[in-house]
XYZ file of C-alpha atoms in Angstrom:
396
model
C 167.845 270.570 171.858
C 164.644 272.608 172.279
C 163.207 273.485 168.928
C 161.025 276.141 167.439
C 157.629 276.384 165.766
C 157.988 275.742 162.050
C 157.008 278.272 159.436
C 155.093 277.312 156.343
C 157.008 274.508 154.575
C 160.103 275.533 152.664
C 162.722 273.438 150.970
C 165.718 272.418 153.085
C 164.688 274.402 156.169
C 166.114 272.626 159.192
C 163.321 270.533 160.705
C 163.630 270.414 164.448
C 165.680 273.602 164.315
C 165.208 276.388 166.783
C 163.302 279.562 166.085
C 165.510 282.125 167.707
C 165.506 285.642 168.990
C 169.267 285.931 168.844
C 171.300 288.402 170.836
C 174.416 289.994 169.460
C 176.435 289.521 172.612
C 177.050 286.134 174.180
C 178.038 284.374 177.329
C 181.460 284.401 175.881
C 182.383 280.997 174.974
C 178.795 279.924 175.616
C 176.559 281.499 173.007
C 172.994 280.967 174.090
C 170.840 281.674 171.072
C 167.457 282.805 172.345
C 165.539 279.723 171.315
C 161.791 279.326 171.378
C 160.615 275.754 172.089
C 159.153 273.880 169.117
C 156.167 272.741 171.157
C 154.639 276.112 171.799
C 154.067 276.829 175.513
C 150.787 278.249 176.751
C 152.459 281.660 176.718
C 152.835 281.556 172.940
C 149.807 282.241 170.734
C 149.459 282.863 167.021
C 147.513 285.554 165.214
C 147.955 284.954 161.455
C 147.738 287.990 159.210
C 148.379 288.726 155.592
C 152.096 288.411 154.887
C 153.808 291.790 154.491
C 156.795 292.364 152.280
C 159.992 290.825 153.622
C 162.121 293.267 155.624
C 165.177 294.531 153.798
C 167.531 292.894 156.298
C 165.887 289.468 156.282
C 166.886 286.482 154.183
C 164.827 283.758 152.527
C 166.231 280.420 153.816
C 165.259 278.732 150.554
C 167.423 281.149 148.551
C 170.395 280.557 150.812
C 170.049 276.779 150.723
C 169.786 276.869 146.947
C 172.980 278.932 146.699
C 174.832 276.512 148.986
C 173.655 273.485 146.991
C 174.742 275.068 143.714
C 178.172 275.841 145.181
C 178.598 272.244 146.313
C 177.562 270.991 142.897
C 180.440 273.064 141.513
C 182.833 271.488 143.993
C 182.920 274.491 146.317
C 182.299 274.704 150.061
C 178.628 275.019 150.937
C 179.517 276.773 154.198
C 181.677 279.330 152.401
C 178.943 279.922 149.834
C 176.473 280.480 152.649
C 178.821 282.933 154.373
C 179.222 284.867 151.137
C 175.447 284.866 150.595
C 174.719 286.142 154.102
C 177.437 288.789 153.779
C 175.834 290.124 150.594
C 172.261 289.860 151.875
C 172.283 292.817 154.269
C 171.287 290.543 157.156
C 173.409 292.184 159.849
C 172.667 289.457 162.407
C 173.049 286.504 160.030
C 175.799 283.963 160.741
C 176.914 280.526 159.532
C 178.152 277.774 161.867
C 179.632 274.344 161.473
C 177.383 271.530 162.689
C 179.449 270.910 165.842
C 179.602 274.635 166.639
C 175.836 274.978 166.474
C 175.281 271.885 168.626
C 177.600 273.358 171.263
C 175.714 276.637 171.248
C 172.465 274.763 171.815
C 173.981 272.772 174.693
C 175.067 276.024 176.321
C 171.384 276.849 176.841
C 171.323 274.172 179.561
C 173.520 276.404 181.713
C 176.949 274.848 181.256
C 179.619 275.304 178.627
C 183.245 274.756 177.710
C 185.191 277.988 177.463
C 187.321 280.537 179.269
C 184.644 282.257 181.358
C 183.991 285.622 179.829
C 181.167 287.477 178.122
C 181.718 289.584 174.996
C 179.930 292.387 173.232
C 180.383 294.699 170.255
C 182.331 297.885 170.896
C 181.832 300.039 167.832
C 181.524 298.681 164.330
C 184.692 296.591 164.199
C 185.705 295.786 167.758
C 184.753 293.261 170.421
C 185.329 293.764 174.116
C 184.890 291.760 177.294
C 181.649 292.700 179.059
C 181.885 290.307 182.020
C 184.376 287.854 183.523
C 183.104 284.798 185.377
C 184.559 284.448 188.855
C 186.879 281.468 189.150
C 187.111 280.877 185.403
C 190.296 280.825 183.305
C 189.859 284.444 182.183
C 189.429 285.680 185.751
C 192.478 283.732 186.938
C 194.528 285.344 184.149
C 193.495 288.816 185.296
C 191.299 289.722 182.325
C 188.520 292.151 183.125
C 185.484 293.888 181.683
C 186.423 296.562 179.158
C 189.471 294.730 177.827
C 189.353 294.562 174.046
C 189.697 291.237 172.246
C 191.796 291.722 169.118
C 192.705 288.205 167.977
C 191.932 284.582 168.777
C 194.739 282.142 167.970
C 196.228 284.804 165.709
C 193.047 285.486 163.742
C 191.847 289.076 163.751
C 188.363 289.670 165.144
C 187.924 292.917 163.179
C 184.637 292.821 161.308
C 183.474 289.562 162.898
C 180.180 289.241 164.753
C 180.254 288.353 168.432
C 178.871 284.919 167.584
C 181.722 284.321 165.148
C 184.259 285.439 167.731
C 182.708 283.103 170.270
C 182.988 280.209 167.828
C 186.730 280.871 167.658
C 186.973 281.104 171.444
C 185.231 277.759 171.845
C 187.428 276.119 169.222
C 184.812 273.803 167.720
C 184.362 270.127 168.443
C 182.131 268.365 170.948
C 184.166 269.305 174.033
C 187.388 271.298 173.982
C 188.000 271.291 177.743
C 191.742 271.172 178.373
C 192.696 272.735 175.045
C 194.377 276.149 174.915
C 193.453 279.361 173.149
C 195.634 282.459 172.670
C 193.828 285.774 173.030
C 195.237 289.044 171.738
C 194.125 291.630 174.307
C 194.292 295.420 174.545
C 193.758 297.546 177.641
C 194.280 301.231 177.129
C 197.686 301.533 175.456
C 198.824 298.088 176.583
C 198.602 295.039 174.326
C 199.557 291.446 175.028
C 198.737 287.818 174.261
C 197.133 285.708 176.974
C 197.047 281.924 176.585
C 194.147 280.310 178.457
C 193.105 276.699 178.969
C 189.463 276.023 178.218
C 187.445 274.435 181.038
C 183.959 273.057 181.593
C 182.113 275.796 183.449
C 178.689 276.156 185.004
C 176.731 279.297 184.229
C 175.523 280.961 187.421
C 172.972 283.074 185.643
C 170.828 284.157 188.604
C 172.072 285.577 191.898
C 169.788 286.828 194.664
C 170.919 289.103 197.520
C 169.135 290.950 200.308
C 170.566 294.465 200.506
C 170.959 296.389 203.752
C 167.883 298.538 203.046
C 165.691 295.461 202.651
C 165.688 295.517 198.846
C 165.955 292.149 197.083
C 168.531 292.331 194.275
C 167.984 289.783 191.497
C 170.873 289.768 189.025
C 170.216 287.864 185.771
C 173.176 287.501 183.412
C 171.521 285.299 180.760
C 168.255 283.507 180.103
C 169.422 279.908 180.017
C 167.222 276.945 180.888
C 165.472 277.280 184.240
C 166.315 280.949 184.783
C 162.722 282.154 184.419
C 161.483 279.876 187.196
C 164.401 280.876 189.421
C 163.356 284.517 189.046
C 159.767 283.622 189.910
C 160.899 281.714 192.988
C 163.087 284.638 194.101
C 160.109 286.987 193.872
C 157.797 284.548 195.661
C 160.369 284.132 198.449
C 160.999 287.846 198.942
C 159.710 289.283 202.237
C 156.363 291.008 202.076
C 156.733 294.636 201.069
C 160.351 294.311 199.951
C 161.093 295.973 196.636
C 162.893 294.140 193.838
C 165.872 295.529 191.962
C 166.067 293.476 188.755
C 169.571 293.907 187.348
C 169.765 293.074 183.630
C 172.973 294.979 182.893
C 175.280 293.018 180.626
C 172.584 290.393 180.013
C 173.173 289.220 176.441
C 169.816 287.465 176.140
C 169.002 283.780 175.824
C 165.847 281.704 175.736
C 162.816 283.829 174.965
C 160.586 281.361 176.795
C 162.673 281.907 179.941
C 162.392 285.685 179.637
C 158.630 285.292 179.287
C 158.532 283.131 182.423
C 160.571 285.763 184.259
C 158.040 288.406 183.170
C 155.355 286.192 184.684
C 156.935 286.780 188.118
C 155.713 290.382 187.979
C 152.611 290.190 185.752
C 149.216 288.565 186.100
C 148.946 287.363 182.533
C 148.775 289.684 179.561
C 151.025 290.564 176.652
C 154.819 290.312 176.910
C 155.787 290.870 173.256
C 154.680 290.385 169.675
C 156.840 289.146 166.838
C 156.559 288.127 163.215
C 157.932 285.178 161.288
C 157.659 285.419 157.517
C 154.638 287.695 157.851
C 152.801 285.604 160.443
C 152.146 287.685 163.545
C 152.506 285.967 166.909
C 152.426 286.983 170.555
C 153.976 285.961 173.861
C 151.834 286.108 177.000
C 152.742 285.983 180.669
C 151.325 283.307 182.914
C 148.756 284.406 185.464
C 149.402 284.755 189.172
C 152.470 286.993 189.247
C 153.178 289.571 191.956
C 151.660 292.797 190.670
C 151.973 294.843 193.869
C 155.649 294.657 194.808
C 157.687 297.735 193.708
C 160.180 296.890 190.938
C 163.064 298.795 189.353
C 164.927 297.362 186.374
C 168.605 298.233 185.795
C 169.793 298.164 182.155
C 172.735 299.285 180.033
C 174.177 298.972 176.542
C 174.917 295.309 177.207
C 171.245 294.486 177.836
C 170.228 292.598 174.691
C 167.510 290.627 172.931
C 165.544 288.459 175.382
C 166.633 290.800 178.194
C 165.276 293.730 176.177
C 162.058 291.793 175.617
C 161.605 291.493 179.403
C 162.599 295.135 179.943
C 160.124 296.364 177.357
C 157.300 294.270 178.787
C 157.751 295.561 182.340
C 158.209 299.151 181.157
C 155.268 299.238 178.746
C 152.961 297.489 181.191
C 153.817 300.051 183.897
C 155.163 297.303 186.103
C 158.716 298.582 186.614
C 160.665 301.820 186.508
C 163.699 301.394 184.256
C 167.028 302.971 185.247
C 170.368 303.066 183.399
C 171.346 303.696 179.801
C 169.780 302.761 176.493
C 169.824 299.033 175.784
C 171.694 297.428 172.898
C 168.878 297.159 170.341
C 168.729 293.515 169.240
C 165.222 292.377 168.380
C 165.772 290.007 165.473
C 163.863 286.756 165.090
C 166.178 284.220 163.492
C 165.561 280.804 161.982
C 168.425 278.302 161.782
C 168.470 276.446 158.458
C 170.508 273.360 157.711
C 172.669 273.388 154.589
C 173.536 270.431 152.352
C 176.974 270.026 153.987
C 175.510 269.924 157.513
C 176.471 273.456 158.514
C 173.792 275.759 159.918
C 172.907 279.316 158.939
C 170.993 281.575 161.317
C 168.947 283.996 159.264
C 166.805 286.944 160.271
C 163.175 286.251 159.385
C 161.415 288.916 161.449
C 161.504 291.228 164.482
C 159.748 291.532 167.815
C 157.983 294.488 169.403
C 157.154 295.496 172.951
C 153.532 295.403 174.226
C 153.050 299.032 173.178
C 154.224 298.187 169.671
C 157.718 299.675 169.881
C 160.408 298.121 167.732
C 163.668 297.246 169.492
C 166.038 296.208 166.711
C 168.545 298.960 166.024
C 166.808 301.251 168.517
C 167.078 299.737 171.962
C 164.977 300.799 174.935
C 165.457 304.167 176.612
C 165.169 303.942 180.412
C 162.666 306.041 182.360
C 165.616 307.471 184.267
C 168.832 307.776 182.256
C 172.037 307.473 184.300
C 175.284 308.034 182.442
C 177.370 305.749 184.630
C 174.969 302.867 184.080
C 177.594 300.170 184.620
C 178.860 301.597 187.907
C 177.644 302.018 191.459
C 175.911 305.327 190.700
C 173.228 303.639 188.620
C 172.500 301.138 191.375
C 172.339 303.942 193.948
C 169.849 305.871 191.815
C 167.821 302.721 191.268
C 167.659 302.052 195.004
C 166.582 305.662 195.602
C 163.768 305.270 193.095
C 162.753 301.966 194.659
C 162.661 303.569 198.085
C 160.399 306.278 196.694
C 158.071 303.573 195.434
C 157.867 302.121 198.936
C 160.209 299.203 198.252
C 163.074 300.076 200.603
C 163.682 301.222 204.120
């Protein structure tokens, strides 16, 4: 799997692990984890500074690994000890996975996964709801739809679980669970029922490009899996001269930060995309040169726009490259480092946060659009976005 730049040496930190900007929503059943490649691309540069105090919601991987080792020495489960440690730490994005679960999440970054074909997101403090249903997948065939609330998976309550933990239950663990069944407890309004689905191997169609009747090119990106950034660049390069671009990031749960940076390069001629810190070391992501800086662009966002998608949104907004329309984004800007534990399980721990080019923090705040539209998930937001794009000279 692609891996991340290592911090200063620490005991038991997973070597070859991914440095991640993790989103809180997932391609349901296919949790891409926002991984930065270990071999730093040309877009990634370092600017070391004096280490500040650790954020209150970050965790020292060495402390966690030590706690897990001590638990195992006492005959207890290292994974359970890690879960208890993370729960007490205040790291709201922290999570612990079995080895097989984490390997599956990493494989999902290649754009295919085993699951039921839905995306999930947090709905309030204790609930998880479906944010998107993949056409042709098991969930779609069963009639599930966006807005349905997921209550249980195989009888286990999802109350209080993170989206990543819920996704782990949906996937079922193991190398490939295609053909196995999973029972979902679902609520829709006042109705409640159990839907049993058969997991399947599905391809993630994370980029769709359409030419609208007013000449606008609509680029819909649902996640930043491998290759998505270049597909966005190719879509922009192939767009007719003068055609505006409507970049739809609604419901985009995030993904590979490197792919989001490449996507930003479609609209920028170099320059800063984001800054972030890892254990006090300040770093920056830069766009590649040669992007289209003249074509009008409007970005559509909503409360399901997360992490790497927020990174791209913030870059285009702060750099004055796009007008942003919709509702405030989710607010997930945590840099996480997976650490291996003595029993082979993996803990993803928050070690820092990223900021937009203008220095705005995203975590817990989100990004407020230039034009706020209440019905951001519906047709009204797209209509307003197309009106704005036309005013910028990007539509007929």
